[in-house]
mmCIF file of C-alpha atoms in Angstrom:
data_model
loop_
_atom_site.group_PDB
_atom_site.id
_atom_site.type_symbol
_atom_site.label_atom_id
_atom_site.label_comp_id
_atom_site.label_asym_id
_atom_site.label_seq_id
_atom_site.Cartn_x
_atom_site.Cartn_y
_atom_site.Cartn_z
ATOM 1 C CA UNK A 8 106.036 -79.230 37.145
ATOM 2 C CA UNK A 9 109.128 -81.142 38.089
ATOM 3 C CA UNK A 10 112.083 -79.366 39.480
ATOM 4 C CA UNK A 11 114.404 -76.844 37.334
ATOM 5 C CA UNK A 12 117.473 -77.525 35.977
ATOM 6 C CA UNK A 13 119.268 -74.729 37.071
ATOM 7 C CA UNK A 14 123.051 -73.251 37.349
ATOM 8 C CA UNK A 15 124.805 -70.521 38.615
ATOM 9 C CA UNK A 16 127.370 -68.133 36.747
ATOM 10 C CA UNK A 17 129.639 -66.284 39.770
ATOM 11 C CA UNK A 18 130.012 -67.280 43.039
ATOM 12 C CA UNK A 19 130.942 -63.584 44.725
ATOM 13 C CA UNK A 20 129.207 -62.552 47.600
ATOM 14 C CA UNK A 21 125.674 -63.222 45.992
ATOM 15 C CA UNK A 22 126.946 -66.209 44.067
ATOM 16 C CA UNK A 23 127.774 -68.365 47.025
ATOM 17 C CA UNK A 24 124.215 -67.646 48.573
ATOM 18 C CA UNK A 25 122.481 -68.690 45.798
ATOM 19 C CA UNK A 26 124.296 -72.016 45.361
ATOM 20 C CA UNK A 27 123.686 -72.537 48.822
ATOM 21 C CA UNK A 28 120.146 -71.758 48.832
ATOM 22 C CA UNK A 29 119.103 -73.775 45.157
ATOM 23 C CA UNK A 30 121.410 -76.762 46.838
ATOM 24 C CA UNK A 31 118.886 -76.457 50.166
ATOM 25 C CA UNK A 32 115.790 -76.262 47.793
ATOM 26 C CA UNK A 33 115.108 -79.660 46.389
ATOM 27 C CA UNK A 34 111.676 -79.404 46.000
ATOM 28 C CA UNK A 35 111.951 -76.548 43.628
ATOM 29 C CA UNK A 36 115.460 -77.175 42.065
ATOM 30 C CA UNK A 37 117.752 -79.484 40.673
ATOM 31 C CA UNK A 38 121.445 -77.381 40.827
ATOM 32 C CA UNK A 39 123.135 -78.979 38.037
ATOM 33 C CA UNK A 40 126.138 -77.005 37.719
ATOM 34 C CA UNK A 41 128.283 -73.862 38.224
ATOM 35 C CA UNK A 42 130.299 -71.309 36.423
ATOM 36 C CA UNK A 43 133.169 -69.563 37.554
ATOM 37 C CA UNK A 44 136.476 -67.934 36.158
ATOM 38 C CA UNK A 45 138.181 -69.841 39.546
ATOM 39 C CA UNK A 46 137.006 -72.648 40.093
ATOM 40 C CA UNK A 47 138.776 -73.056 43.570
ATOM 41 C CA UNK A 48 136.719 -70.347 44.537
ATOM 42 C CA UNK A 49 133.485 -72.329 43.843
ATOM 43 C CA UNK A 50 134.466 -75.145 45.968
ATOM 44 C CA UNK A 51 135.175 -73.154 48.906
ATOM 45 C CA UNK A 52 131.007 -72.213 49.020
ATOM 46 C CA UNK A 53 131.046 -75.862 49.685
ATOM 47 C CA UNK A 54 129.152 -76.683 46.760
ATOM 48 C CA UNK A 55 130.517 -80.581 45.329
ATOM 49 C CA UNK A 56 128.981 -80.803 42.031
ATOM 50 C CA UNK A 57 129.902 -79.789 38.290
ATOM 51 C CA UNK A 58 131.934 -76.932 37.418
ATOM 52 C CA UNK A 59 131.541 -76.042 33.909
ATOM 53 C CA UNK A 60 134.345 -74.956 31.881
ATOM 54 C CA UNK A 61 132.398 -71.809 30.170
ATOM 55 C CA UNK A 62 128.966 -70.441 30.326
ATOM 56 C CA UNK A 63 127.603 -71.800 26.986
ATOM 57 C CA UNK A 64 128.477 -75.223 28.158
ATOM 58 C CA UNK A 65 126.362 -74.386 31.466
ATOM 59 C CA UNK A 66 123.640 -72.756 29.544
ATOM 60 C CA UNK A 67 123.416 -75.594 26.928
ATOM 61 C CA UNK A 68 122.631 -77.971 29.961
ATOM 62 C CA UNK A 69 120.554 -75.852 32.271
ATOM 63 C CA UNK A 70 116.747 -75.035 32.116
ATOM 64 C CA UNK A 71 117.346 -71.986 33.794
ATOM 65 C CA UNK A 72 120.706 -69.761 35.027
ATOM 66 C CA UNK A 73 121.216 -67.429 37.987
ATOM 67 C CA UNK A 74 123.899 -64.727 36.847
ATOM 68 C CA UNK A 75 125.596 -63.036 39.643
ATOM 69 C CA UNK A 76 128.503 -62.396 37.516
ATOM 70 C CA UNK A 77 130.500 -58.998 37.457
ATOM 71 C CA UNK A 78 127.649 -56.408 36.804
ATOM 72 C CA UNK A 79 129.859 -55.153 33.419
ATOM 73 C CA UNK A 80 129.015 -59.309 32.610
ATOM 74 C CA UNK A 81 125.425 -58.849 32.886
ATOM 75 C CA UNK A 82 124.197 -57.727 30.040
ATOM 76 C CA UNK A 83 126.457 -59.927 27.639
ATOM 77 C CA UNK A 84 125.419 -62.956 29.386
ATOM 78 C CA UNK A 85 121.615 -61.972 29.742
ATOM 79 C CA UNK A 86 121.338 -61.727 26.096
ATOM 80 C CA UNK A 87 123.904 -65.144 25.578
ATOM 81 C CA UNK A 88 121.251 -66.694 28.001
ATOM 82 C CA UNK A 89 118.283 -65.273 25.651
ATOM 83 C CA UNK A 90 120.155 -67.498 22.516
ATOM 84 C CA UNK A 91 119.955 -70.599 24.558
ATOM 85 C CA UNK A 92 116.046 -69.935 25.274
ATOM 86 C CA UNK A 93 116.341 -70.511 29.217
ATOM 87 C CA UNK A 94 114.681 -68.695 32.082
ATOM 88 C CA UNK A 95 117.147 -66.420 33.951
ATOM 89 C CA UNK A 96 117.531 -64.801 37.067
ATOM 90 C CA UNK A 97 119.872 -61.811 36.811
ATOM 91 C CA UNK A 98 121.351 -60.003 39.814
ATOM 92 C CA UNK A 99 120.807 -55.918 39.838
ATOM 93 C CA UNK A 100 121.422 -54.331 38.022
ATOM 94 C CA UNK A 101 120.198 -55.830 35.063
ATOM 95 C CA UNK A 102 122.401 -53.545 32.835
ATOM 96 C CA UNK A 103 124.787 -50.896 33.241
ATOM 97 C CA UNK A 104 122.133 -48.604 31.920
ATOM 98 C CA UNK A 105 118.489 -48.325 30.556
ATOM 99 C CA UNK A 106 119.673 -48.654 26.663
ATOM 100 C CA UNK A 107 121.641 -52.071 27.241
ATOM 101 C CA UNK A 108 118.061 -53.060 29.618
ATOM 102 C CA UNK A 109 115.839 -52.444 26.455
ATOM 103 C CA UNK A 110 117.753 -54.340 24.415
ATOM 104 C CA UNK A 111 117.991 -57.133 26.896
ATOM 105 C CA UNK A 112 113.851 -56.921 27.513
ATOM 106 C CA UNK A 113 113.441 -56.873 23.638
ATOM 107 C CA UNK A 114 115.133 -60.217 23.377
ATOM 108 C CA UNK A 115 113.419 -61.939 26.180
ATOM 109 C CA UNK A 116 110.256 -60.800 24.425
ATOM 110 C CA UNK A 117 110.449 -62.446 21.434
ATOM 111 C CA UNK A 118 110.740 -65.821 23.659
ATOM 112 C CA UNK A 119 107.699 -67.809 24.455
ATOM 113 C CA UNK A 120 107.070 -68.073 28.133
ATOM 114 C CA UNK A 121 110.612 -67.810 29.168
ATOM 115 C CA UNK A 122 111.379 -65.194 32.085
ATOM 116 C CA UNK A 123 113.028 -62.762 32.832
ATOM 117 C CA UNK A 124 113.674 -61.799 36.389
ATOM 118 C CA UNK A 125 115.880 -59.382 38.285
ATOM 119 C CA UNK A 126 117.480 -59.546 41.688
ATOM 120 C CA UNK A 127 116.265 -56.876 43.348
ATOM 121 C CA UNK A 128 116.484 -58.673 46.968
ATOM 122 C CA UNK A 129 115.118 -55.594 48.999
ATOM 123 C CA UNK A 130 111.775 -56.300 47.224
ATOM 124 C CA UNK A 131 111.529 -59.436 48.937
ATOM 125 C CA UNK A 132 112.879 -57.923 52.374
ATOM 126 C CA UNK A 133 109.857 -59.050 54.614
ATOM 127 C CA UNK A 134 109.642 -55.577 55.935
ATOM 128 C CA UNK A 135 109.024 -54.219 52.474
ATOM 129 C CA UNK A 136 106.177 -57.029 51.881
ATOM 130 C CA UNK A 137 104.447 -55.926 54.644
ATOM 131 C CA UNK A 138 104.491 -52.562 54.180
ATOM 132 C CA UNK A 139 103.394 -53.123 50.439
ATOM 133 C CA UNK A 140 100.267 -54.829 52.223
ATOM 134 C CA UNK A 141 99.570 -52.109 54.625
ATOM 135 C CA UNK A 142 99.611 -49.242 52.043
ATOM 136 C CA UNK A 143 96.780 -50.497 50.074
ATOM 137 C CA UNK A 144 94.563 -48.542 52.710
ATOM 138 C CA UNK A 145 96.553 -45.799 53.442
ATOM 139 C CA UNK A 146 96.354 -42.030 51.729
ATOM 140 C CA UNK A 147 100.556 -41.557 51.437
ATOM 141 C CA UNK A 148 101.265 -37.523 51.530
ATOM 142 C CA UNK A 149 105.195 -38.095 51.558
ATOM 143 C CA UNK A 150 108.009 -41.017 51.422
ATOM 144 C CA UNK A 151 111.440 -40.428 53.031
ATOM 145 C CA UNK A 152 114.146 -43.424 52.712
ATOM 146 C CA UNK A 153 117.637 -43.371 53.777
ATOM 147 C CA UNK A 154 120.386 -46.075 52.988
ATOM 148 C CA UNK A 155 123.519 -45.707 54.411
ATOM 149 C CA UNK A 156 126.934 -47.214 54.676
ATOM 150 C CA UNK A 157 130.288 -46.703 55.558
ATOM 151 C CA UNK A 158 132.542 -46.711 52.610
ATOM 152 C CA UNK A 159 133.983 -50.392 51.269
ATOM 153 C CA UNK A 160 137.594 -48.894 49.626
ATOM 154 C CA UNK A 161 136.847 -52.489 47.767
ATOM 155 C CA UNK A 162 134.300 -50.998 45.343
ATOM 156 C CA UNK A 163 135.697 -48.378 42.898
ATOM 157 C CA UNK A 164 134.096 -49.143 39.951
ATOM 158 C CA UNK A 165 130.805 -47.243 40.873
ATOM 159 C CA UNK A 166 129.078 -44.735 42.558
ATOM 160 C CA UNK A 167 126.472 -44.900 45.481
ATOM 161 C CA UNK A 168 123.791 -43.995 42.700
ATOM 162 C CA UNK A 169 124.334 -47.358 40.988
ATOM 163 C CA UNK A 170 125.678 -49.196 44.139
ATOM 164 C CA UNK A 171 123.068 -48.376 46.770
ATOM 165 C CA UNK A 172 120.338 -46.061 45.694
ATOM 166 C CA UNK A 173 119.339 -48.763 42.993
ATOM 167 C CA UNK A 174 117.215 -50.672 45.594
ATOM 168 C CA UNK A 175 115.630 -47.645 47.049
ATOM 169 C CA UNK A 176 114.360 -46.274 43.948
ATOM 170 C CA UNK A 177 113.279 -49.670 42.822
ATOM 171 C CA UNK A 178 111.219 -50.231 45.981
ATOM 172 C CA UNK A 179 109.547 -46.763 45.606
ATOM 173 C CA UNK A 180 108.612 -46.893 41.879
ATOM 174 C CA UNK A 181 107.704 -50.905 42.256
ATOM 175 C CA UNK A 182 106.331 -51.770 45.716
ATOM 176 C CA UNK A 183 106.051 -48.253 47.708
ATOM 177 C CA UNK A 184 104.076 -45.892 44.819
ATOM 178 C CA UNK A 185 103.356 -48.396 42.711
ATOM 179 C CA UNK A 186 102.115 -47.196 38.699
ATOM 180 C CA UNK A 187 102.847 -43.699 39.621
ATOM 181 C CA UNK A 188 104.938 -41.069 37.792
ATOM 182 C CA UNK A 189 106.481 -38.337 39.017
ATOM 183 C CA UNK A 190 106.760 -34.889 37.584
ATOM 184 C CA UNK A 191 109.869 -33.612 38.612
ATOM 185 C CA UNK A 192 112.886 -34.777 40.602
ATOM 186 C CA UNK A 193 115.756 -33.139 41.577
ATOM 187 C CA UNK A 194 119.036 -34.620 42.653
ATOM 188 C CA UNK A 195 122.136 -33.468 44.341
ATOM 189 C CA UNK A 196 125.302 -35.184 45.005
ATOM 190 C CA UNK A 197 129.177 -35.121 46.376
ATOM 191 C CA UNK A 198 132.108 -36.827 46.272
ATOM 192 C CA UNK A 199 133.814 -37.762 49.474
ATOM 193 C CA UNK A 200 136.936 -40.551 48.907
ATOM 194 C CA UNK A 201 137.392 -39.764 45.294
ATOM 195 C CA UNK A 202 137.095 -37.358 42.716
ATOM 196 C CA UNK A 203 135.634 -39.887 40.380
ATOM 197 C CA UNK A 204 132.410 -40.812 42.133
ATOM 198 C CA UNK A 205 129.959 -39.444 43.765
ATOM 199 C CA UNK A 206 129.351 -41.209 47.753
ATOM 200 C CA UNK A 207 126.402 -38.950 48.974
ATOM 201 C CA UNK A 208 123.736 -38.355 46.821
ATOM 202 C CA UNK A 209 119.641 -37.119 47.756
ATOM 203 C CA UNK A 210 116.832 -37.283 45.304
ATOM 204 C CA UNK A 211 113.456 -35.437 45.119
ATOM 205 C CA UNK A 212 110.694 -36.448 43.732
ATOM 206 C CA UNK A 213 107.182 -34.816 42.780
ATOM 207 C CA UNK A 214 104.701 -37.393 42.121
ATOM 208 C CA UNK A 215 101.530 -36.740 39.898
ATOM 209 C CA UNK A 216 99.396 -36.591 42.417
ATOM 210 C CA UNK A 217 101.340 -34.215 44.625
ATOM 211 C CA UNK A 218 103.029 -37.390 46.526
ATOM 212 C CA UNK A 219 106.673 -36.314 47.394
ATOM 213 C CA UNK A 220 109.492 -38.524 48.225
ATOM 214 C CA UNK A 221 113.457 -37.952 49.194
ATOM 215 C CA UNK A 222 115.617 -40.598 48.420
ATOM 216 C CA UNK A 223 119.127 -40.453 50.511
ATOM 217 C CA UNK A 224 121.940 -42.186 49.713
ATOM 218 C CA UNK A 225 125.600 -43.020 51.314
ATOM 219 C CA UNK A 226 128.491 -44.334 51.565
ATOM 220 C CA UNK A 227 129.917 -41.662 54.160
ATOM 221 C CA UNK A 228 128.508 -43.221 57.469
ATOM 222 C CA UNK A 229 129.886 -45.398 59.852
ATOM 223 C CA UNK A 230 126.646 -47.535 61.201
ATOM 224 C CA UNK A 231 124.283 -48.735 58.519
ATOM 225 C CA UNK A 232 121.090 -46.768 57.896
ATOM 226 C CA UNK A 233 117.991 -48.737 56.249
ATOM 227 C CA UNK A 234 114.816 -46.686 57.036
ATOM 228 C CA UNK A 235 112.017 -46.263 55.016
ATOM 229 C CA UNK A 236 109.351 -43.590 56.640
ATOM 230 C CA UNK A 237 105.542 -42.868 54.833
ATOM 231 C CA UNK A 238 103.792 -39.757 55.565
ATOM 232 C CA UNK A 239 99.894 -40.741 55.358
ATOM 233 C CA UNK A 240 97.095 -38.663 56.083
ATOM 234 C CA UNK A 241 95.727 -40.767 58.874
ATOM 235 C CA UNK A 242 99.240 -42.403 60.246
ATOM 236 C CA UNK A 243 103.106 -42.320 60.278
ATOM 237 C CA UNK A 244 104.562 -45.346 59.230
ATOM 238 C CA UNK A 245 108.671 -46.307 60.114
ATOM 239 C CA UNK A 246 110.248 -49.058 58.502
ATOM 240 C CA UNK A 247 113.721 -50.524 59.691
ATOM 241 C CA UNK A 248 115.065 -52.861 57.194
ATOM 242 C CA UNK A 249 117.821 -53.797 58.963
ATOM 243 C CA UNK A 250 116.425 -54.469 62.345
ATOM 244 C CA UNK A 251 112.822 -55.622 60.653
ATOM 245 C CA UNK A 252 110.306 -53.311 62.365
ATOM 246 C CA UNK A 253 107.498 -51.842 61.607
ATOM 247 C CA UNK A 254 105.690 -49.198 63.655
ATOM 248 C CA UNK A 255 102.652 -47.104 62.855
ATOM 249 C CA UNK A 256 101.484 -43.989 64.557
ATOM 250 C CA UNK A 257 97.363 -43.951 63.717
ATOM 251 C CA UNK A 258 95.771 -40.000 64.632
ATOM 252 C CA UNK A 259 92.893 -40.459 66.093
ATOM 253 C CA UNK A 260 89.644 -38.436 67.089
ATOM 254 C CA UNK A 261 88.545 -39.803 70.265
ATOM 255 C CA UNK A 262 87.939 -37.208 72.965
ATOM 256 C CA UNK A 263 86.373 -37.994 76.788
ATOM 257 C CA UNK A 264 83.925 -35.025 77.869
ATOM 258 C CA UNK A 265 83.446 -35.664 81.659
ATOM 259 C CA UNK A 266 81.573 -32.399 82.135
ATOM 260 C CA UNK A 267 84.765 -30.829 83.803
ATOM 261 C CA UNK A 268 87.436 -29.050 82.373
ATOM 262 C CA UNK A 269 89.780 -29.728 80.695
ATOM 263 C CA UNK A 270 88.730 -32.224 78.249
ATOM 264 C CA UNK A 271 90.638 -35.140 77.815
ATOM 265 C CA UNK A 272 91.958 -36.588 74.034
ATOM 266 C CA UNK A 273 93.216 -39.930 73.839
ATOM 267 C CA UNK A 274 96.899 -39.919 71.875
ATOM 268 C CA UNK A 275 97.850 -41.631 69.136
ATOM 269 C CA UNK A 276 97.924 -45.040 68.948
ATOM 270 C CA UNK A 277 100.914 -47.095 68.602
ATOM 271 C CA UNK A 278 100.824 -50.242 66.279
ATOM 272 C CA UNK A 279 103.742 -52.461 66.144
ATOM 273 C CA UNK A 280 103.294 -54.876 63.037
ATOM 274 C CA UNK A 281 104.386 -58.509 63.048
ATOM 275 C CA UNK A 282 107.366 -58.523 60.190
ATOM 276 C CA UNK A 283 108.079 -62.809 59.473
ATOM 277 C CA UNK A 284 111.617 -63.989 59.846
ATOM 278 C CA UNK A 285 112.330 -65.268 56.181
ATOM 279 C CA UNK A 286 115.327 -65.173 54.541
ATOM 280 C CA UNK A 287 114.879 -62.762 51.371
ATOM 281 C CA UNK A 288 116.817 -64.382 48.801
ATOM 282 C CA UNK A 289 115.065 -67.845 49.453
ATOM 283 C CA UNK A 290 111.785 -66.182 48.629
ATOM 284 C CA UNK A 291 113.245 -64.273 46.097
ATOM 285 C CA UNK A 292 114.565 -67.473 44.702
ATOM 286 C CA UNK A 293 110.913 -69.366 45.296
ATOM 287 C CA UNK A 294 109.156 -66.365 43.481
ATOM 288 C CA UNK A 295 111.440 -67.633 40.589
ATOM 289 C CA UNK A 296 110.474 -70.793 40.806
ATOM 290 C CA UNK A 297 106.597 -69.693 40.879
ATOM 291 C CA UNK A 298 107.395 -67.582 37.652
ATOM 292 C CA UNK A 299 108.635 -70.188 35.790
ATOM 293 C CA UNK A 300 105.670 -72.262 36.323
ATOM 294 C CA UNK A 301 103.750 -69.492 34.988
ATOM 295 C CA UNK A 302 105.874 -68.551 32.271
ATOM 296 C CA UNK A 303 106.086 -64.521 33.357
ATOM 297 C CA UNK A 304 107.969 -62.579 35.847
ATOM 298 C CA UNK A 305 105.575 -62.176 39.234
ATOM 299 C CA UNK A 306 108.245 -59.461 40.466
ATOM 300 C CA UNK A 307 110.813 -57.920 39.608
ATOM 301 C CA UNK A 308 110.607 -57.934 35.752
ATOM 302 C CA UNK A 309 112.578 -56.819 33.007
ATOM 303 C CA UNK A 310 110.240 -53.986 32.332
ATOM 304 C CA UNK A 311 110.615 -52.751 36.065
ATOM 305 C CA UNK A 312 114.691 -53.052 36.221
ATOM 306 C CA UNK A 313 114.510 -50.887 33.193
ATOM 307 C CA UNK A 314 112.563 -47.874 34.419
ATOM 308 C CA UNK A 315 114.345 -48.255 37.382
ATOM 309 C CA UNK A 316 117.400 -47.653 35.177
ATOM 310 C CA UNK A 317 116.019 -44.841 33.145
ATOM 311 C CA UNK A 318 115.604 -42.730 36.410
ATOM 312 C CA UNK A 319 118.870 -43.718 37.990
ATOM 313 C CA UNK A 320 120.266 -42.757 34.685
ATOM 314 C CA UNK A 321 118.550 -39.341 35.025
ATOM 315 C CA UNK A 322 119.256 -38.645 38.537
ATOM 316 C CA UNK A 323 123.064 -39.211 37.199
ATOM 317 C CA UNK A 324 122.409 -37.013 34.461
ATOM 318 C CA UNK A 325 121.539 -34.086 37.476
ATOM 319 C CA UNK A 326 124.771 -34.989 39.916
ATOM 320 C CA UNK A 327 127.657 -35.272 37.521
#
């Protein structure tokens, strides 16, 4: 496969890391163009090449499109990419909610081998990867994960469900407990700065098989808070997103009888995995690649940004 004719549509804060990243990758990508409302703002990223005037006239010259638009943009321009029949890479969320997601999915269906792929970066947070890997042999009793922030008086548009909580939930249904379903949640939520939106918000979750999980969510602290802890019948597992850490806590059974008392058990052992030092949305952007060659989503799919949506949608349904 050659390289991909791809563009860009919004250079924001995601915008101007993806046209720096698919300028850097010229093995996998040829960045043909980009699409902004200001187009002064696209040449301070740095990037020199062609601005198109619209985003047909990108997507009528593009293989494939990154859209890091406005997220009220997303679903119009999903669907406008659908009509041109060209891979695309949106940014989370894909859609404002789960309806405008199914519709979206539906058209990207009826295309042959085209993808469609969401930007859920946290997936591809190397700390996530790994853990992915090391729950495959683990018995999980309970998840806790806490995301944190102090409040950006720039984003008013939206609350901390749709804001932050988004990645959290999609790394527990999609990479954490994957193919389960839970049986109940419960959700609770305040508003701090406004009346209009929620900032704090925790969900509970009961999974089928009696797996629990608390899902915390704010925009009310002042140091940033990315922890993911699992509860396993054999070990404790703590994940720092931020920092990239991983540490496991393994029970074991060893005891030393020297004939004397007292008898002597050996404490837990302490494991401190090896997390890489990758750059998320450069693998993010290389699983794209890989996808296309394939003609399917390998992560993030449409299918999974839409259940995602569904249970934000729900837990919304519980705070408001």
């Amino acid at each position: 496969m050659g390289k991909i004719q791809v563009g860009v549509i919004g250079v924001g804060n995601m915008g101007r890391n993806h046209v720096r990243l698919l300028s850097e990758m010229k093995e996998d990508f040829d960045l043909c163009g980009v699409y902004d409302l200001d187009e002064k703002r696209v040449r301070n990223t740095g990037y020199t090449g062609k601005i198109f005037q619209s985003e047909d006239e990108l997507m009528s010259n593009v293989e494939a499109v990154v859209i890091a638009a406005p997220s009220f943009l997303h679903k119009s321009l999903a669907l406008k990419a659908a009509e041109h029949n060209i891979h695309v890479l949106v940014e989370k969320p894909l859609a404002l909610n789960a309806e405008d997601a199914t519709e979206i999915c539906k058209k990207y269906i009826e295309l042959d081998h085209k993808v469609l792929m969401v930007g859920h970066v946290e997936r591809f947070n190397p700390v996530v990867q790994e853990l992915e890997k090391i729950l495959k042999n683990e018995e999980i009793i309970a998840v806790t994960i806490e995301r944190c922030s102090p409040m950006d008086m720039r984003i008013s548009d939206t609350d901390v469900i749709y804001d932050l909580m988004i990645h959290d939930i999609d790394i527990l249904l999609n990479a954490v407990l994957l193919d389960l379903r839970f049986d109940k949640v419960h959700a609770f939520g305040r508003t701090s700065y406004n009346e209009k939106n929620v900032d704090f918000v925790q969900a509970i979750f009961k999974f089928e098989n009696k797996i629990q999980a608390s899902v915390i969510s704010s925009r009310t602290t002042e140091d940033k808070i990315r922890k993911i802890n699992v509860h396993c019948k054999e070990a404790f597992i703590e994940c720092d997103l931020l920092h990239k850490t991983i540490t496991i806590s393994r029970r074991t059974h060893y005891k030393l009888d020297t004939g004397y008392s007292p008898v002597y058990k050996q404490e837990n052992v302490i494991e401190r995995v090896f997390v890489p030092n990758v750059e998320p949305l450069k693998v993010e952007l290389s699983c794209f690649a890989n996808s296309i060659a394939e003609g399917k989503a390998l992560r993030n799919n449409g299918e999974m940004a839409k259940r995602d949506l569904e249970v934000l949608d729900k837990i919304k349904q519980l705070v408001y």
